[in-house]
Structure formats: structure tokens, C-alpha cells
């Protein structure tokens, strides 16, 4: 009935002639979404971490939701739609239908990230609908390690403390600006500051601050489940680059991350040969390929 009254709603259930339909998931779909995501708990750590924290596939109070793709009654793919689009076991051939639903929702998306084929298929359709990218990073090796790192961990790396927030925040902002090309404080400093403070309070901020109060290295666990963690925001203070410190710090990241889950993962730009060499030295192995589209 709702779809007849308001056919423009993103939550309406459209069923194509082939039996494929797309709709916003609700609380009743939580188990099906978790089962789908658990088919690859490393690639899908983002959505699994969300389900662990929220307990539900239903839309959030902030307006984020999950589009589900159904073949009859079976959930065969999904896509998180919040500030970013994050596909979950979504066949690239079905991506155009999710992109159309995401477009109708009327949101602006900062990025798409996830398995490369699907991300690029989503981007292709969204571009046709008027969403133009600032940058497309089409080849980002997805790496993971389980077990001890292959090099000695730097024991000076530890968990961030909220008392050091004023030191950690500028380091995080510097990393962000290096990575995406603009300041995370554009528009408002509040959102990014709360994000960094939240990671510190969760114990997901990893940092080495020397005796003089300088942040030498930092990283975050951007997503954490009982199966895997995903490392983000890896940053070495420029004053200490080129001294052979990166591998020891990354080994430290692995040791600390394994307090949460047995598998530590990350994805890296293909052209970042120095970082890739460091990760290989530590013991990370390639599992697949991600892509990121920045809007």
C-alpha cells in the first residue's frame, strides 16, 4: 500500500520480471544480513561491526540504511547506504539496481568502498545518474595476516588515551589530508573530532607518542569484530620517515589488533609501493582487490 501512495520512496519494494527486488532492510532481516556477510568476514568487516554494535539491520537514527537485493524471498546481496556506500556480497550485475535505489534516496555519498568489481559497477551507474567522482582508486589490494608478524613489533606502540586527544587529533587530520587531498575539518570540526575521540575511547586508536609529546606513528582499527579487524589511518610523522621504522610499528599494530580478533586486515592503494613492501615484510598476504570512489 505504501508503495502505491508514495512510489518515490527508496524503501518501496520493486520486483523485476526476473524476480529480483530491492528494498531497505528492517530488523527482521538482521539474521539474513549477518549470514550473508559472514560468507566473507574479512571483506565484510564494516557491516558486521555495525551489526555487532547496533544489533539490527534496520535504518539508524542518523538516517543510514541497508539496501537488500532479493531473489524471491532470499537475500542475495546488500549495500550499506549512509555517509558512504559499502556493498555486501553484491554481484556486480545487480549493482545498477542498488545504485538506482541509492540515487532515489536523495542522499549525497562521500565514497563507495569495497570489492572492486562491485564498487566500480555502482560508480558507473551512479555516474549515469549524475554523481560525479572526485577520484577513483580502482586497484587497492586487500591484505590480511593471522598469527604472529614476521618482524619484531615496536613495543612503544600502544593504545591511545583520551588525555592525549589534542596530540592525536592533529596527526589524524594530517593523515586524512595526505590521503584524500583536503582537510577533514572543512565545514565543521565537530564531526571528525567526535569520530577520533570515539575511536580512542573504544580502544581502537593505536599510537606512539614520544617523551616530548610528539606523535611518531598512529593507526586506527576502523572496524572490529570477533573474526577480524580492519586497520585504517596508518600514518608516520614525516620527521621520522625513511628510518626503517614502519615495519616494527605495523607489527605492533598486528599484535595489538589480535587482542580483538585473530585476523588483521587492511587495504592499500596499488601505487603505494613503499607501504605494500612494508606490509609484505610484516607478513600480510593478499586476499583480493578493493576499490574506493571519492565524491
XYZ file of C-alpha atoms in Angstrom:
295
model
C 0.000 0.000 0.000
C 2.795 2.441 0.887
C 4.464 1.937 -2.473
C 1.217 2.915 -4.202
C 0.829 6.057 -2.120
C 4.481 7.151 -2.353
C 6.165 5.435 -5.313
C 9.270 7.628 -4.979
C 10.263 6.207 -1.557
C 13.576 4.338 -1.562
C 12.059 1.759 0.769
C 9.482 0.575 -1.714
C 9.871 -2.972 -2.927
C 10.214 -3.169 -6.702
C 10.173 -6.647 -8.216
C 11.511 -7.017 -11.738
C 10.355 -9.593 -14.233
C 13.271 -11.826 -13.265
C 12.095 -11.937 -9.632
C 14.851 -9.668 -8.317
C 13.750 -6.936 -5.918
C 15.477 -4.207 -3.898
C 14.246 -2.763 -0.623
C 15.514 -1.218 2.602
C 16.163 -3.893 5.218
C 14.410 -3.921 8.574
C 15.036 -5.544 11.931
C 13.506 -8.816 10.723
C 16.270 -9.059 8.095
C 19.138 -8.873 10.609
C 19.916 -12.583 10.716
C 19.828 -12.926 6.922
C 22.199 -9.978 6.526
C 24.619 -11.401 9.078
C 24.607 -14.815 7.371
C 25.278 -13.140 4.020
C 28.140 -11.026 5.388
C 29.720 -13.963 7.194
C 30.405 -15.587 3.821
C 33.474 -13.313 3.843
C 34.062 -11.902 7.350
C 37.217 -10.034 6.277
C 35.819 -8.188 3.257
C 32.560 -7.527 5.131
C 34.034 -6.467 8.472
C 32.442 -2.997 8.162
C 28.834 -4.222 8.087
C 29.493 -6.986 10.624
C 30.925 -4.427 13.051
C 27.795 -2.325 12.561
C 25.552 -5.317 13.282
C 27.569 -6.115 16.397
C 27.167 -2.580 17.742
C 23.579 -1.887 16.703
C 22.115 -5.380 16.798
C 19.882 -4.640 13.833
C 19.774 -4.242 10.053
C 17.085 -1.574 10.445
C 17.753 2.075 9.482
C 19.723 4.035 12.046
C 18.594 7.139 13.892
C 21.066 9.088 11.771
C 19.342 8.068 8.560
C 21.669 5.332 7.309
C 20.087 2.158 5.961
C 20.916 -1.080 4.172
C 19.523 -1.897 0.756
C 18.829 -5.589 0.333
C 18.665 -7.395 -3.001
C 16.272 -10.339 -3.028
C 15.789 -13.213 -5.419
C 12.276 -14.133 -4.414
C 12.474 -14.282 -0.630
C 16.221 -14.944 -0.467
C 18.641 -12.131 0.380
C 21.382 -12.401 -2.265
C 23.205 -9.089 -1.810
C 23.160 -5.868 0.167
C 24.655 -2.400 0.373
C 25.117 -0.080 3.345
C 23.934 3.431 2.479
C 24.992 6.092 4.956
C 27.689 8.704 4.511
C 29.272 6.048 2.264
C 28.056 3.164 0.144
C 29.512 -0.211 1.154
C 28.423 -3.282 -0.839
C 27.972 -6.626 0.909
C 28.291 -9.780 -1.238
C 26.665 -7.846 -4.075
C 27.006 -9.316 -7.563
C 28.299 -6.609 -9.935
C 25.460 -7.481 -12.326
C 22.958 -6.391 -9.639
C 24.820 -3.219 -8.703
C 22.891 -0.983 -11.106
C 19.627 -1.752 -9.282
C 21.145 -0.799 -5.926
C 22.656 2.339 -7.438
C 19.239 3.368 -8.716
C 17.721 2.835 -5.252
C 20.559 4.787 -3.627
C 20.031 7.642 -6.083
C 16.291 7.766 -5.381
C 17.037 8.007 -1.649
C 18.285 11.537 -2.327
C 21.443 11.308 -0.211
C 24.892 12.565 -1.079
C 27.573 9.926 -0.615
C 31.157 10.739 0.305
C 32.522 7.497 -1.132
C 31.957 3.926 -2.187
C 34.390 1.290 -0.948
C 34.563 -2.481 -1.020
C 35.227 -5.272 -3.546
C 36.488 -3.609 -6.710
C 34.187 -5.079 -9.363
C 31.048 -4.173 -7.457
C 32.273 -0.717 -6.398
C 33.128 0.181 -9.995
C 29.763 -1.122 -11.222
C 27.946 1.003 -8.621
C 30.008 4.027 -9.620
C 29.324 3.508 -13.319
C 25.559 3.583 -12.786
C 25.683 6.470 -10.302
C 27.743 8.481 -12.776
C 24.985 7.995 -15.341
C 22.583 9.360 -12.711
C 24.666 12.499 -12.142
C 27.002 11.514 -9.284
C 30.478 12.504 -10.474
C 33.604 11.285 -8.709
C 36.445 13.387 -7.389
C 38.792 10.383 -7.631
C 38.574 6.691 -8.483
C 41.055 4.298 -6.860
C 40.313 1.162 -8.810
C 43.068 -1.162 -7.575
C 43.542 -1.474 -3.808
C 44.960 -4.813 -2.666
C 43.045 -6.258 0.298
C 45.629 -7.711 2.675
C 45.375 -9.770 5.843
C 47.526 -11.548 8.402
C 46.744 -14.149 11.041
C 49.289 -15.394 13.515
C 52.389 -13.501 14.666
C 54.009 -10.863 12.451
C 57.208 -11.769 10.615
C 59.214 -8.938 12.203
C 59.616 -7.771 15.772
C 56.881 -5.444 16.996
C 57.802 -1.985 18.258
C 56.902 -2.172 21.969
C 56.432 1.611 22.144
C 53.186 1.401 20.191
C 50.171 1.310 22.493
C 46.512 2.202 22.777
C 45.651 5.872 22.618
C 44.494 7.672 25.753
C 41.796 10.339 25.690
C 44.156 12.535 27.724
C 46.287 12.707 24.557
C 43.375 13.668 22.296
C 44.840 17.098 21.486
C 48.004 15.397 20.184
C 46.297 12.545 18.355
C 43.674 14.661 16.547
C 46.186 16.767 14.530
C 48.007 13.585 13.483
C 44.713 12.059 12.314
C 43.857 15.223 10.395
C 47.295 15.244 8.741
C 46.837 11.638 7.626
C 43.354 12.406 6.250
C 44.575 15.411 4.274
C 47.503 13.445 2.816
C 45.172 10.610 1.840
C 42.205 12.442 0.297
C 43.621 15.864 -0.501
C 41.501 18.114 1.703
C 41.028 18.827 5.399
C 38.567 16.722 7.418
C 37.593 19.959 9.173
C 36.006 21.546 6.094
C 32.526 22.682 7.063
C 32.794 21.599 10.688
C 35.483 20.343 13.029
C 32.975 18.670 15.330
C 32.110 15.512 13.365
C 35.692 14.417 12.701
C 36.766 15.286 16.250
C 33.981 13.134 17.688
C 34.973 10.282 15.385
C 38.596 10.385 16.586
C 37.568 10.683 20.244
C 35.216 7.732 19.829
C 37.973 5.520 18.440
C 40.221 6.439 21.360
C 37.518 5.645 23.916
C 36.777 2.303 22.224
C 40.437 1.319 22.459
C 40.746 1.358 18.670
C 43.385 4.101 18.455
C 46.997 2.879 18.260
C 49.728 5.443 18.766
C 53.315 6.102 19.816
C 53.810 9.476 21.478
C 57.412 10.126 22.437
C 58.665 11.705 25.683
C 58.460 15.155 24.114
C 54.769 14.750 23.264
C 55.275 14.175 19.523
C 53.127 11.606 17.729
C 55.628 9.474 15.807
C 53.189 6.888 14.411
C 49.487 6.212 14.615
C 46.802 3.951 13.147
C 43.210 3.035 13.955
C 41.114 -0.094 13.944
C 38.307 1.282 11.823
C 36.152 -1.841 12.097
C 36.349 -4.574 14.729
C 34.552 -7.900 15.047
C 35.350 -11.164 16.802
C 36.598 -12.536 13.478
C 38.641 -9.675 12.031
C 39.793 -6.093 12.370
C 40.367 -3.579 9.598
C 43.281 -1.173 10.047
C 42.839 2.373 8.764
C 44.582 5.713 9.032
C 48.160 4.443 9.065
C 50.441 7.484 9.406
C 54.116 8.054 10.134
C 55.192 11.521 11.225
C 57.185 12.964 8.269
C 60.073 13.769 10.622
C 60.646 10.041 11.165
C 60.073 8.656 7.683
C 62.868 6.889 5.858
C 64.378 5.484 9.060
C 63.134 1.903 8.685
C 60.585 2.213 11.491
C 57.385 1.348 9.610
C 57.640 -2.450 9.723
C 58.134 -2.525 13.500
C 55.185 -0.216 14.031
C 52.942 -2.263 11.713
C 53.978 -5.435 13.507
C 52.910 -3.647 16.688
C 49.562 -2.864 15.077
C 49.083 -6.575 14.334
C 49.954 -7.621 17.902
C 47.538 -5.091 19.420
C 44.777 -5.797 16.882
C 44.970 -9.514 17.633
C 43.768 -8.747 21.147
C 40.392 -8.210 19.461
C 40.354 -10.765 16.616
C 42.644 -13.361 15.015
C 42.735 -11.713 11.569
C 44.124 -8.221 10.923
C 43.253 -6.714 7.534
C 43.695 -3.519 5.554
C 43.533 -2.269 2.000
C 46.143 -0.087 0.332
C 46.499 1.821 -2.925
C 48.248 -0.287 -5.551
C 50.643 2.547 -6.394
C 51.832 2.878 -2.770
C 54.773 0.558 -3.312
C 56.595 1.505 -0.101
C 53.606 0.697 2.098
C 52.930 -2.533 0.207
C 56.537 -3.617 0.695
C 56.265 -2.894 4.428
C 53.055 -4.883 4.760
C 54.577 -7.808 2.865
C 57.621 -7.727 5.145
C 55.357 -7.859 8.209
C 53.552 -10.884 6.798
C 50.357 -9.558 5.227
C 49.074 -11.571 2.282
C 46.725 -10.505 -0.488
C 43.155 -11.795 -0.302
C 41.516 -9.777 -3.063
C 41.063 -6.321 -4.519
C 39.097 -3.373 -3.166
C 38.296 -0.076 -4.859
C 37.355 3.322 -3.484
C 35.434 6.055 -5.277
C 35.626 9.508 -3.666
C 32.889 12.056 -4.385
